[in-house]
Amino acid sequence: MISADAALADAHRHEWGPVLAATVRVTRDLDLAEECVQEAYAQALVAWRAEGVPARPGAWLTTAARRRATDRLRHADVAARALPLLVTDEAVDATPGDTGDTDLLALVFTCCHPALAEPARVALTLRLLGGLTTAEIAKAFLVGEATMAARITRAKKKIATARVPYRVPGPAELPERLDAVLTVVHLVLTTGHTAPDGEALVRRDLVDRALDLARLLRARFPADPAVAGLLALVLLTDARREARTGPDGGLVLLADQDRSRWDGSLIAEGTLLAREAMARSRPDTVSRYALLAAIAAVHAEAPSAAATDWAEIVGLYDVLLVRWPSPVVALNRAVAVGFADGPAAGLDALEPLTAEPRLASYHYLAAARAKFLRLLGRDDEAAIAASEALLLAGNAVERAFLAQRGGS
Amino acid sequence: MAGYLILLYVDEAAYAAGADGTGDGALFAAHQKFAAEHGDALRGGAQLAPSATATAVRGQGSAPTWSAADDAVVTDGPFFETKEALGGFYLIDAPDLDAALAIARDVPAPFGGVEVRPVIYP
């Protein structure tokens, strides 16, 4: 028998988005819907402790939140609401209860609308779909809580005033709009995978949210290779979670990870999806997520770092660099070259990147140079590069790792 | 239904040069075609004379009555000096932002781009 508190925590993690999405359909007002959902969770805590956990917690919470919304809408004070009502398609309203996924996806596309600035899209997604507090989101993205609160308020105001519709876009707009959603989910994943700041290496809550969103998109767009690639990437990234930190919480590099601690079922599912994503893609339009997933799949299937097909990885990075040119991709490619062709070749590949201003404060570049220099026996230069990496790293676990390696 | 103002921002130097080359006629025809295609949504629109012909008036009225004051100041030039100046506008009706953006995508604006702003009707 699951306890009421555990059930509620689980419902908070998995059901917040669906419950809110269904409530927005009633209120057509994001703030009011959030209040009603918060009240429903508070009500659940009392009711579930007293009467036990309902068979379908999500449905219970949705009913409670929607009932509160209906009550609140009857009161006159709502008439004096600050913002215009959200634009919704009335047709969907006719069958309440059956529209769960459509409502949820409508909320996803509204939060990730290109009319909103990208940081606002990420913040809204984490708050409205993931149920994170403003303080939690602010911490994840290294901004003050007041700044984050203002960002969220501004975005909600724009959605209402500019009439960003609460709707899954039609076929004409879908490719562009879906890409915007995938970008947000990928940002949530990368931020969670290596938290930019703080004591823990991984923000589980963020990675879990990325996984939920990727699964939701996969269910709705099963034929889309970019969606398949993104879900594969989340799964394969998450599969290594347990092996990325040692018993003391310290960082363990991919090459040194105990591969028996990788999650075999996540790898199996992710590898299959990665393969599907590549098979469904054309070389000139292949999405970056399919390529990143394919790279992760090569790592996942290798019995050891030494036995990894590094030439295949370099080849995939070559395509990625054409499709998605970025200094970080170039850096990862250079590191793969070092594994495929030896540390001297890796160092040569890194050299042009040291002049790249966008990598100047990126500690992975200095860390990679330190590694190759050490392998070449150039210990003094390696030590300088290592201390540079240490200076630039923001995450405590990464800092501890770099400090330890620099001293050895 | 809601209102949106589509503001056409134009690189005036590029427009002047481009209009010489391609002829203003083709661009004008493109706007006529746009207006014909979206006639149901269009509530108004106009091309504006170059920003060098603009005159600014500032300092009219103040609280609490907001009525016009005697000390308004007239100066030459547009309100803001920018590389891309307001060159024209369309006022449209659209049910939501996505519908407005679908129309905005069709606006011929080869020398700049457009901005879509919700109109507040009292």
Coordinates of C-alpha atoms in Angstrom, one line a residue:
Chain A
M1 CA 0.0 0.0 0.0
I2 CA 1.5 3.2 -1.2
S3 CA 1.4 6.1 1.3
A4 CA -0.6 9.2 0.6
D5 CA 2.5 11.4 0.7
A6 CA 4.5 9.2 -1.7
A7 CA 1.5 9.0 -4.1
L8 CA 1.2 12.8 -4.0
A9 CA 4.9 13.3 -4.7
D10 CA 4.6 10.9 -7.6
A11 CA 1.5 12.7 -8.9
H12 CA 3.3 16.0 -8.6
R13 CA 6.1 14.7 -10.8
H14 CA 4.0 13.0 -13.4
E15 CA 0.5 14.6 -13.4
W16 CA 1.1 18.3 -12.9
G17 CA 1.2 19.0 -16.6
P18 CA -1.9 16.9 -17.5
V19 CA -3.9 18.3 -14.6
L20 CA -3.0 21.9 -15.4
A21 CA -3.6 21.5 -19.1
A22 CA -7.1 20.1 -18.4
T23 CA -7.8 23.0 -16.0
V24 CA -6.6 25.7 -18.4
R25 CA -9.3 24.3 -20.8
V26 CA -11.8 25.4 -18.2
T27 CA -10.3 28.7 -16.9
R28 CA -8.7 29.9 -20.2
D29 CA -6.4 31.7 -17.8
L30 CA -2.9 30.3 -16.9
D31 CA -2.7 32.0 -13.5
L32 CA -6.1 31.0 -12.4
A33 CA -5.5 27.4 -13.6
E34 CA -2.2 27.3 -11.6
E35 CA -4.0 28.4 -8.4
C36 CA -6.7 25.8 -8.9
V37 CA -4.2 23.0 -9.4
Q38 CA -2.2 24.1 -6.4
E39 CA -5.4 24.0 -4.3
A40 CA -6.3 20.6 -5.7
Y41 CA -2.9 19.2 -4.6
A42 CA -3.4 20.7 -1.2
Q43 CA -6.9 19.2 -1.0
A44 CA -5.5 15.8 -2.1
L45 CA -2.9 15.7 0.7
V46 CA -5.7 15.9 3.3
A47 CA -8.2 13.7 1.5
W48 CA -5.7 10.9 0.5
R49 CA -4.3 10.8 4.0
A50 CA -7.8 10.4 5.5
E51 CA -9.4 8.2 2.8
G52 CA -6.6 6.5 1.0
V53 CA -5.1 7.0 -2.4
P54 CA -7.6 7.0 -5.2
A55 CA -7.2 4.4 -8.0
R56 CA -6.4 7.1 -10.6
P57 CA -4.7 10.0 -8.8
G58 CA -4.4 12.1 -11.9
A59 CA -8.1 11.8 -12.7
W60 CA -8.9 12.7 -9.1
L61 CA -6.7 15.8 -9.2
T62 CA -8.1 16.9 -12.5
T63 CA -11.7 16.6 -11.3
A64 CA -10.8 18.5 -8.1
A65 CA -8.9 21.3 -10.0
R66 CA -11.6 21.7 -12.6
R67 CA -14.3 21.8 -10.0
R68 CA -12.4 24.6 -8.2
A69 CA -12.0 26.4 -11.5
T70 CA -15.8 26.2 -12.2
D71 CA -16.5 27.5 -8.7
R72 CA -14.0 30.3 -9.1
L73 CA -15.4 31.3 -12.5
R74 CA -18.9 31.8 -10.9
H75 CA -17.5 34.5 -8.7
A76 CA -17.8 38.0 -9.8
D77 CA -14.1 38.9 -9.1
V78 CA -13.0 36.8 -12.0
A79 CA -14.8 39.1 -14.3
A80 CA -12.3 41.7 -13.4
R81 CA -9.4 39.5 -14.5
A82 CA -6.2 41.3 -15.5
L83 CA -5.6 39.5 -18.8
P84 CA -7.8 38.5 -21.8
L85 CA -9.0 34.9 -22.0
L86 CA -6.8 32.4 -23.9
V87 CA -7.8 31.6 -27.4
T88 CA -9.0 28.0 -27.5
D89 CA -10.8 25.8 -30.0
E90 CA -14.3 25.4 -28.7
A91 CA -14.8 22.1 -30.6
V92 CA -12.4 20.3 -28.3
D93 CA -14.4 21.5 -25.3
A94 CA -17.3 19.3 -26.2
T95 CA -15.8 16.1 -24.9
P96 CA -14.1 16.8 -21.6
G97 CA -12.1 14.0 -20.2
D98 CA -11.2 12.5 -23.6
T99 CA -9.0 15.4 -24.6
G100 CA -6.2 14.8 -22.1
D101 CA -3.3 14.4 -24.6
T102 CA -4.6 17.1 -26.8
D103 CA -4.9 19.6 -23.9
L104 CA -1.4 18.6 -22.7
L105 CA 0.1 19.1 -26.2
A106 CA -1.7 22.4 -26.6
L107 CA 0.0 23.5 -23.4
V108 CA 3.4 22.3 -24.7
F109 CA 3.0 24.2 -28.0
T110 CA 1.7 27.3 -26.2
C111 CA 4.7 27.3 -23.8
C112 CA 7.1 26.8 -26.6
H113 CA 5.7 29.3 -29.1
P114 CA 8.3 31.1 -31.1
A115 CA 6.7 34.4 -30.2
L116 CA 8.2 33.9 -26.8
A117 CA 12.0 34.4 -26.1
E118 CA 13.7 31.0 -25.7
P119 CA 14.6 31.4 -22.0
A120 CA 10.9 32.2 -21.4
R121 CA 9.8 29.0 -23.3
V122 CA 12.0 26.9 -21.1
A123 CA 10.9 28.5 -17.9
L124 CA 7.2 28.2 -18.8
T125 CA 7.6 24.6 -19.8
L126 CA 9.3 23.7 -16.6
R127 CA 6.8 25.5 -14.5
L128 CA 3.5 24.8 -16.2
L129 CA 4.3 21.3 -17.5
G130 CA 6.8 20.1 -15.0
G131 CA 5.3 21.7 -11.9
L132 CA 8.7 23.2 -10.8
T133 CA 8.6 26.3 -8.6
T134 CA 10.0 29.6 -9.9
A135 CA 12.8 29.3 -7.3
E136 CA 13.8 25.8 -8.6
I137 CA 13.8 27.1 -12.2
A138 CA 15.8 30.2 -11.3
K139 CA 18.4 28.0 -9.6
A140 CA 18.7 25.7 -12.6
F141 CA 19.4 28.5 -14.9
L142 CA 21.6 30.7 -12.6
V143 CA 19.3 33.7 -12.5
G144 CA 17.8 35.4 -9.5
E145 CA 14.3 34.4 -8.4
A146 CA 12.9 37.8 -9.0
T147 CA 14.3 37.9 -12.6
M148 CA 12.8 34.5 -13.3
A149 CA 9.4 35.5 -11.8
A150 CA 9.4 38.6 -14.0
R151 CA 10.3 36.5 -17.1
I152 CA 7.4 34.1 -16.4
T153 CA 4.9 36.8 -15.8
R154 CA 5.9 38.7 -19.0
A155 CA 5.6 35.5 -21.0
K156 CA 2.1 34.8 -19.6
K157 CA 1.0 38.3 -20.3
K158 CA 2.2 38.1 -23.9
I159 CA 0.4 34.8 -24.5
A160 CA -2.9 36.3 -23.3
T161 CA -2.5 39.8 -24.9
A162 CA -1.1 38.7 -28.3
R163 CA -3.6 35.8 -28.3
V164 CA -1.1 33.0 -28.7
P165 CA -3.6 30.1 -29.2
Y166 CA -3.9 27.2 -26.9
R167 CA -3.8 24.6 -29.6
V168 CA -1.7 22.0 -31.4
P169 CA -0.6 23.7 -34.6
G170 CA -1.8 22.6 -38.0
P171 CA 0.3 20.7 -40.6
A172 CA 1.6 23.9 -42.2
E173 CA 3.1 25.3 -39.0
L174 CA 3.9 22.0 -37.4
P175 CA 7.5 21.4 -38.5
E176 CA 8.8 24.8 -37.3
R177 CA 6.7 24.6 -34.1
L178 CA 7.8 21.1 -33.3
D179 CA 11.4 22.1 -33.7
A180 CA 10.9 24.9 -31.2
V181 CA 9.5 22.3 -28.7
L182 CA 12.3 19.9 -29.3
T183 CA 14.8 22.7 -28.6
V184 CA 13.2 23.3 -25.3
V185 CA 13.2 19.7 -24.3
H186 CA 16.8 19.3 -25.3
L187 CA 17.8 22.4 -23.2
V188 CA 16.0 20.9 -20.2
L189 CA 17.9 17.6 -20.7
T190 CA 21.3 19.3 -21.1
T191 CA 20.7 21.6 -18.1
G192 CA 19.7 18.6 -16.0
H193 CA 22.4 16.3 -17.2
T194 CA 25.2 18.6 -16.0
A195 CA 23.7 21.2 -13.8
P196 CA 25.5 24.5 -14.5
D197 CA 25.9 25.2 -10.8
G198 CA 25.3 23.6 -7.5
E199 CA 26.4 20.6 -5.5
A200 CA 24.9 17.7 -7.4
L201 CA 26.1 16.8 -10.9
V202 CA 22.7 15.8 -12.2
R203 CA 19.3 17.5 -11.7
R204 CA 17.1 14.4 -11.7
D205 CA 14.0 16.5 -11.8
L206 CA 15.0 18.2 -15.0
V207 CA 16.1 15.0 -16.8
D208 CA 12.8 13.3 -15.7
R209 CA 10.8 16.2 -17.1
A210 CA 12.7 15.9 -20.4
L211 CA 11.9 12.2 -20.5
D212 CA 8.2 12.7 -19.9
L213 CA 8.0 15.4 -22.6
A214 CA 10.0 13.3 -25.1
R215 CA 7.7 10.3 -24.5
L216 CA 4.6 12.5 -24.9
L217 CA 5.9 13.8 -28.3
R218 CA 6.8 10.4 -29.4
A219 CA 3.3 9.1 -28.7
R220 CA 1.8 11.9 -30.8
F221 CA 4.3 12.0 -33.6
P222 CA 5.5 8.4 -34.0
A223 CA 6.8 8.9 -37.5
D224 CA 8.9 12.0 -36.9
P225 CA 12.6 11.1 -36.9
A226 CA 13.7 14.2 -34.9
V227 CA 11.2 13.2 -32.1
A228 CA 12.5 9.6 -32.2
G229 CA 16.1 11.0 -32.1
L230 CA 15.4 13.2 -29.1
L231 CA 13.7 10.5 -27.1
A232 CA 16.6 8.2 -27.9
L233 CA 19.0 10.9 -26.8
V234 CA 17.2 11.4 -23.5
L235 CA 17.1 7.6 -22.8
L236 CA 20.8 7.0 -23.7
T237 CA 21.9 10.0 -21.6
D238 CA 19.8 8.9 -18.7
A239 CA 21.0 5.3 -19.0
R240 CA 24.5 6.4 -17.9
R241 CA 23.2 8.4 -14.9
E242 CA 24.2 6.0 -12.2
A243 CA 27.7 5.5 -13.5
R244 CA 28.6 9.2 -14.0
T245 CA 29.3 9.7 -10.3
G246 CA 31.4 7.6 -8.0
P247 CA 30.6 6.4 -4.5
D248 CA 31.7 9.8 -3.1
G249 CA 29.6 11.7 -5.6
G250 CA 32.6 12.6 -7.7
L251 CA 32.5 12.8 -11.5
V252 CA 33.5 9.7 -13.5
L253 CA 34.3 10.2 -17.2
L254 CA 32.7 8.2 -19.9
A255 CA 36.0 6.3 -20.5
D256 CA 36.3 5.3 -16.9
Q257 CA 32.7 4.5 -16.1
D258 CA 31.7 1.0 -14.9
R259 CA 29.5 0.0 -17.9
S260 CA 27.8 -2.7 -15.9
R261 CA 26.1 0.2 -14.0
W262 CA 24.5 1.5 -17.2
D263 CA 20.8 0.8 -17.5
G264 CA 20.5 -2.0 -20.0
S265 CA 16.8 -1.5 -20.7
L266 CA 17.1 2.2 -21.3
I267 CA 20.0 1.5 -23.6
A268 CA 18.1 -1.2 -25.5
E269 CA 15.1 1.2 -26.0
G270 CA 17.3 4.2 -26.9
T271 CA 19.5 2.3 -29.3
L272 CA 16.5 1.0 -31.2
L273 CA 15.0 4.5 -31.4
A274 CA 18.3 6.0 -32.5
R275 CA 18.6 3.5 -35.3
E276 CA 15.0 4.2 -36.4
A277 CA 15.7 7.9 -36.3
M278 CA 18.7 7.6 -38.6
A279 CA 16.9 5.1 -40.9
R280 CA 14.0 7.6 -41.3
S281 CA 16.3 10.5 -42.0
R282 CA 17.8 11.8 -45.3
P283 CA 21.5 12.9 -45.0
D284 CA 20.7 16.5 -46.0
T285 CA 17.8 17.0 -43.6
V286 CA 18.8 14.7 -40.7
S287 CA 18.0 16.3 -37.4
R288 CA 20.7 17.1 -34.8
Y289 CA 18.9 14.9 -32.3
A290 CA 19.1 11.9 -34.5
L291 CA 22.8 12.4 -34.9
L292 CA 23.4 13.0 -31.2
A293 CA 21.4 9.9 -30.4
A294 CA 23.4 7.9 -33.0
I295 CA 26.6 9.1 -31.3
A296 CA 25.3 8.2 -27.9
A297 CA 24.2 4.7 -29.2
V298 CA 27.7 4.0 -30.5
H299 CA 29.1 4.7 -27.0
A300 CA 26.3 2.7 -25.4
E301 CA 27.0 -0.4 -27.4
A302 CA 30.8 -0.4 -26.9
P303 CA 32.0 -2.8 -24.3
S304 CA 34.8 -0.4 -23.3
A305 CA 36.1 3.1 -24.2
A306 CA 39.0 1.5 -26.0
A307 CA 36.7 -0.8 -28.0
T308 CA 34.5 2.1 -29.1
D309 CA 34.1 2.7 -32.8
W310 CA 35.7 6.2 -32.7
A311 CA 36.0 6.5 -36.4
E312 CA 32.2 6.1 -36.7
I313 CA 31.8 8.8 -34.0
V314 CA 34.1 11.2 -35.8
G315 CA 32.0 10.5 -39.0
L316 CA 28.8 11.3 -37.2
Y317 CA 30.3 14.5 -35.8
D318 CA 31.4 15.5 -39.3
V319 CA 27.7 15.4 -40.4
L320 CA 26.6 17.1 -37.3
L321 CA 29.0 19.9 -37.8
V322 CA 27.5 20.5 -41.3
R323 CA 23.9 20.4 -40.1
W324 CA 24.5 22.2 -36.8
P325 CA 27.7 24.2 -36.9
S326 CA 28.7 25.2 -33.4
P327 CA 31.9 25.5 -31.5
V328 CA 30.8 23.0 -28.9
V329 CA 30.1 20.4 -31.6
A330 CA 33.6 21.2 -33.1
L331 CA 35.1 20.6 -29.7
N332 CA 33.4 17.2 -29.3
R333 CA 34.5 16.2 -32.7
A334 CA 38.1 17.2 -31.9
V335 CA 38.0 15.0 -28.8
A336 CA 36.7 12.1 -30.8
V337 CA 39.5 12.6 -33.3
G338 CA 41.9 12.3 -30.4
F339 CA 40.5 8.9 -29.4
A340 CA 40.3 7.7 -33.1
D341 CA 43.8 8.9 -34.2
G342 CA 45.8 9.5 -31.1
P343 CA 46.4 12.5 -28.7
A344 CA 48.6 14.4 -31.1
A345 CA 45.8 14.4 -33.7
G346 CA 43.3 15.4 -31.0
L347 CA 45.5 18.3 -29.9
D348 CA 45.8 19.5 -33.5
A349 CA 42.1 19.3 -33.9
L350 CA 41.6 21.4 -30.7
E351 CA 44.2 24.0 -31.7
P352 CA 42.0 26.2 -34.0
L353 CA 39.2 26.2 -31.3
T354 CA 41.4 28.0 -28.7
A355 CA 40.9 31.2 -30.8
E356 CA 37.1 30.7 -30.7
P357 CA 35.7 33.4 -28.4
R358 CA 32.5 31.4 -27.6
L359 CA 34.7 28.7 -26.1
A360 CA 36.9 31.1 -24.1
S361 CA 35.1 30.4 -20.9
Y362 CA 34.1 26.8 -21.6
H363 CA 36.0 24.5 -19.3
Y364 CA 35.7 21.4 -21.4
L365 CA 38.1 22.8 -24.0
A366 CA 40.8 23.4 -21.4
A367 CA 40.1 20.0 -19.8
A368 CA 40.4 18.2 -23.2
R369 CA 43.7 20.0 -23.9
A370 CA 45.0 18.9 -20.5
K371 CA 44.1 15.3 -21.2
F372 CA 45.8 15.1 -24.6
L373 CA 48.9 17.1 -23.3
R374 CA 49.2 14.6 -20.4
L375 CA 49.0 11.6 -22.8
L376 CA 51.8 13.2 -24.8
G377 CA 53.9 13.6 -21.7
R378 CA 53.8 17.4 -21.8
D379 CA 53.1 17.6 -18.1
D380 CA 53.8 21.3 -17.5
E381 CA 51.5 22.5 -20.2
A382 CA 48.9 19.9 -19.1
A383 CA 49.0 21.3 -15.5
I384 CA 48.4 24.9 -16.8
A385 CA 45.4 23.7 -18.9
A386 CA 44.1 21.7 -16.0
S387 CA 44.1 24.7 -13.6
E388 CA 42.4 26.8 -16.3
A389 CA 39.6 24.2 -16.6
L390 CA 39.3 24.2 -12.8
L391 CA 38.9 27.9 -12.8
L392 CA 36.1 27.9 -15.3
A393 CA 34.0 25.0 -14.0
G394 CA 30.8 26.0 -12.2
N395 CA 29.5 22.7 -11.0
A396 CA 31.0 21.5 -7.6
V397 CA 31.2 17.9 -8.7
E398 CA 33.0 18.8 -11.9
R399 CA 35.3 21.2 -10.0
A400 CA 36.3 18.5 -7.5
F401 CA 37.0 16.1 -10.4
L402 CA 39.2 18.6 -12.2
A403 CA 41.1 19.5 -9.0
Q404 CA 41.8 15.9 -8.3
R405 CA 43.0 15.2 -11.8
G406 CA 45.1 18.3 -12.0
G407 CA 47.0 17.2 -8.9
S408 CA 47.7 13.7 -10.0
Chain B
M1 CA -11.8 38.3 -33.6
A2 CA -8.9 40.5 -32.7
G3 CA -6.9 43.2 -34.4
Y4 CA -3.2 43.2 -35.3
L5 CA -1.1 45.9 -36.8
I6 CA 1.5 44.6 -39.2
L7 CA 4.3 47.1 -39.3
L8 CA 6.7 47.0 -42.3
Y9 CA 10.2 47.9 -41.5
V10 CA 12.4 48.8 -44.4
D11 CA 16.1 49.4 -45.0
E12 CA 15.5 52.6 -46.8
A13 CA 18.9 52.7 -48.5
A14 CA 18.5 49.2 -49.8
Y15 CA 14.9 50.0 -50.8
A16 CA 16.1 53.1 -52.8
A17 CA 18.8 51.1 -54.5
G18 CA 16.6 48.0 -55.1
A19 CA 13.7 50.0 -56.4
D20 CA 16.0 51.5 -59.0
G21 CA 17.1 48.1 -60.1
T22 CA 13.9 46.0 -60.1
G23 CA 11.4 48.8 -60.6
D24 CA 9.0 49.8 -57.9
G25 CA 6.2 48.4 -60.1
A26 CA 6.9 44.7 -59.3
L27 CA 6.8 45.3 -55.5
F28 CA 3.7 47.4 -55.8
A29 CA 2.1 44.5 -57.8
A30 CA 3.1 42.1 -55.1
H31 CA 1.4 44.2 -52.4
Q32 CA -1.7 44.4 -54.6
K33 CA -1.7 40.6 -54.9
F34 CA -1.3 40.3 -51.1
A35 CA -4.2 42.7 -50.5
A36 CA -6.4 40.8 -52.9
E37 CA -5.6 37.4 -51.3
H38 CA -6.2 38.6 -47.8
G39 CA -9.0 41.1 -48.5
D40 CA -11.3 39.5 -45.9
A41 CA -8.8 40.1 -43.1
L42 CA -7.6 43.6 -44.2
R43 CA -9.0 46.6 -42.4
G44 CA -6.6 49.1 -43.8
G45 CA -3.0 49.9 -44.7
A46 CA -0.7 52.3 -46.4
Q47 CA 2.8 52.9 -47.7
L48 CA 4.6 55.7 -45.8
A49 CA 6.8 58.4 -47.4
P50 CA 10.5 58.0 -46.4
S51 CA 11.4 58.7 -42.8
A52 CA 13.4 61.8 -43.9
T53 CA 10.0 63.4 -44.5
A54 CA 8.9 62.8 -40.9
T55 CA 8.3 65.5 -38.3
A56 CA 8.2 64.7 -34.6
V57 CA 6.0 66.4 -32.0
R58 CA 6.7 65.7 -28.3
G59 CA 5.4 66.9 -24.9
Q60 CA 1.7 67.1 -25.5
G61 CA -0.4 66.9 -22.3
S62 CA 0.2 65.7 -18.8
A63 CA -1.7 64.3 -15.9
P64 CA -4.3 64.6 -14.6
T65 CA -6.4 65.8 -17.6
W66 CA -4.0 64.6 -20.4
S67 CA -5.4 67.4 -22.6
A68 CA -3.1 69.0 -25.1
A69 CA -0.6 71.5 -23.7
D70 CA 0.7 74.7 -25.3
D71 CA 4.3 73.7 -24.9
A72 CA 4.5 70.8 -27.3
V73 CA 7.8 70.8 -29.2
V74 CA 8.1 70.2 -32.9
T75 CA 11.4 68.8 -34.3
D76 CA 12.6 67.5 -37.6
G77 CA 13.1 63.8 -38.3
P78 CA 11.4 60.6 -37.3
F79 CA 10.8 59.6 -33.6
F80 CA 13.6 57.2 -33.7
E81 CA 16.6 57.1 -36.1
T82 CA 17.0 53.5 -37.1
K83 CA 18.5 51.7 -40.0
E84 CA 15.2 50.0 -40.7
A85 CA 12.5 52.6 -40.6
L86 CA 8.7 52.2 -40.6
G87 CA 7.8 52.1 -44.3
G88 CA 4.1 51.1 -44.2
F89 CA 1.5 49.1 -42.3
Y90 CA -1.5 46.8 -42.6
L91 CA -4.3 46.7 -40.1
I92 CA -5.8 43.2 -40.0
D93 CA -8.4 41.1 -38.2
A94 CA -7.4 37.7 -37.1
P95 CA -8.7 35.2 -34.5
D96 CA -5.3 34.6 -32.9
L97 CA -1.6 35.2 -33.3
D98 CA -1.0 32.1 -35.4
A99 CA -3.6 33.3 -37.9
A100 CA -2.0 36.8 -37.9
L101 CA 1.5 35.4 -38.4
A102 CA 0.2 33.3 -41.3
I103 CA -0.9 36.6 -43.0
A104 CA 2.3 38.4 -42.0
R105 CA 4.4 35.8 -43.7
D106 CA 2.7 36.7 -47.0
V107 CA 3.5 40.4 -46.7
P108 CA 6.0 41.4 -49.4
A109 CA 8.9 42.9 -47.4
P110 CA 12.1 42.2 -49.4
F111 CA 14.0 45.1 -47.9
G112 CA 13.4 44.3 -44.2
G113 CA 10.7 42.5 -42.3
V114 CA 7.5 43.0 -40.4
E115 CA 6.5 43.3 -36.8
V116 CA 3.1 42.0 -35.7
R117 CA 1.5 43.9 -32.8
P118 CA -1.8 43.2 -31.1
V119 CA -4.2 46.1 -31.3
I120 CA -6.1 47.0 -28.1
Y121 CA -9.7 47.8 -28.8
P122 CA -11.5 49.4 -25.9

